[in-house]
Amino acid sequence: MTSNTNLFERAQKVIPGGVNSPVRAFRAVGGTPKFIAKGEGAYVVDEEGKRYLDFVGSWGPLILGHAHAEIVAAIGQAAALGTTYGAPCHAEVELAEEVVGAYPGLEQVRFVSSGTEATMSAIRLARGATGRDLIVKFSGCYHGHADHLLVAAGSGLVTFGQPSSAGVPKEFAALTRVLPLDDDAKLKALFDAEGDKIACVIIEPIPANNGLLLQRKEFLQLLRDLTKKHGALLIFDEVISGFRIGFGGAAAHYGITPDLATFGKVIGGGLPVGAYGGSRALMSNVAPLGPVYQAGTLSGNPVAMAAGLAMLKVIKRDNVYARLEALGAQLEKELTPALEGTAWSFVRVGSIGWLSYGPAARSAEALDSKSGDQYRPIFQALMDRGIYLAPSAYEVLFLSAVHTPEDVTRLATALREVIGR
Ligand SMILES: *Cc1c(COP(=O)(O)O)cnc(C)c1O
């Protein structure tokens, strides 16, 4: 049997930090990452044979759990017919019809291979369609790792972005304005000053990458009204919330329709898929119809499309969103009283939950900087009990349709014991 430690040592020799995505390295919580040998329903099993009840769900895609039989079968059938053609295929038309039919205001969608590509392409489209260069994002929202989105708020009063990664030219970052979430006054001031130069505002309407920072509907509506008034496009980044909160994502949840929406995670059924879409008029700016270039060797990949289609079929047939809401409500009900009198609170929407150190917050600025230190022992104690939460205080947990009420009680009980100590 290979050990996690042994594999991590080998990995560190040939892969930077031993991982292909940084948070997997367990830097925030300490210890050695678990190398996963297999996933089974609500569980993952590591290389040492230890089973964990999994609430990470590959960071969101696994709404039906690991290795769902129907998805695995669909993947197998598609793969047997060839894994990629670089030409159009039946499954991509079907999945596009499903996505367009599900999401408010969507008339056309273009498939790509990751969430990063989806947001990057949507922003290029917004700039191409408006002829404007400035974009606006919010601190605490993550949109993948394209250059102009790896930008943090500048200090003091200025909203000019500063690169948040080495390798991002400050000239790129200067075209990104960064605002705090939940701040009507700053949003209005920016639109008063520069509204007519703004190509788009991108937001996670359900921000779930820096804790779970649920927004007031009024703030999202103000954003909708200001962008419309100034001819800027509103992009909802629904890479987590799309097909997770419901078929219509956060747009249907709040009753607010963006100009463009981006998808990823759930729509690929666990394979690498992203998508961006909007009205036919806007999408006709994209090549080959229009001047905004965007392409992909593996875009609309037949195996990935088959996985996405199989997943949507099961979600519809099995009334999965109702089941997820019931599990989420159960977790909230069991956990909330247990956290009373502690510094922690539980924040939830549907099947997305977050343990907040401090009261629920609406902006990244309102979060307690001690969260990371406070979370570490909780994470370790849960690992010891065979429960896998995200290895970072700022990452949410995901319930899946294969979690049972007993699994939820197991998590709530473990957290009650660990936090109560
Ligand atoms: C995960 C995520 C992305 C990036 O998607 P990748 O597939 O990791 O490139 C973009 N936006 C949001 C909201 C995400 O959660």
PDB file of C-alpha atoms in Angstrom, residues 152-162 177-180 183 185-187 189-190 193-194:
ATOM      1  CA  ALA A 152      -7.321  42.804  -5.106  1.00  0.00           C
ATOM      2  CA  ALA A 153      -8.643  46.086  -3.821  1.00  0.00           C
ATOM      3  CA  GLY A 154      -6.123  48.901  -3.563  1.00  0.00           C
ATOM      4  CA  SER A 155      -5.614  50.500  -0.171  1.00  0.00           C
ATOM      5  CA  GLY A 156      -7.469  53.541   1.049  1.00  0.00           C
ATOM      6  CA  LEU A 157     -10.180  55.233  -0.955  1.00  0.00           C
ATOM      7  CA  VAL A 158      -9.078  54.191  -4.420  1.00  0.00           C
ATOM      8  CA  THR A 159     -10.795  51.269  -6.020  1.00  0.00           C
ATOM      9  CA  PHE A 160      -8.023  50.732  -8.576  1.00  0.00           C
ATOM     10  CA  GLY A 161      -7.072  47.100  -8.596  1.00  0.00           C
ATOM     11  CA  GLN A 162      -3.656  45.769  -7.553  1.00  0.00           C
ATOM     12  CA  ARG A 177     -12.048  48.094 -10.237  1.00  0.00           C
ATOM     13  CA  VAL A 178     -12.527  46.220  -6.972  1.00  0.00           C
ATOM     14  CA  LEU A 179     -15.382  47.019  -4.603  1.00  0.00           C
ATOM     15  CA  PRO A 180     -16.480  45.541  -1.270  1.00  0.00           C
ATOM     16  CA  ASP A 183     -21.775  48.482  -0.023  1.00  0.00           C
ATOM     17  CA  ALA A 185     -22.697  53.783  -1.457  1.00  0.00           C
ATOM     18  CA  LYS A 186     -19.360  52.675  -2.949  1.00  0.00           C
ATOM     19  CA  LEU A 187     -21.151  51.008  -5.844  1.00  0.00           C
ATOM     20  CA  ALA A 189     -20.052  56.339  -6.305  1.00  0.00           C
ATOM     21  CA  LEU A 190     -18.133  54.193  -8.782  1.00  0.00           C
ATOM     22  CA  ALA A 193     -17.625  58.499 -11.548  1.00  0.00           C
ATOM     23  CA  GLU A 194     -16.969  55.926 -14.263  1.00  0.00           C
TER      24      GLU A 194
END
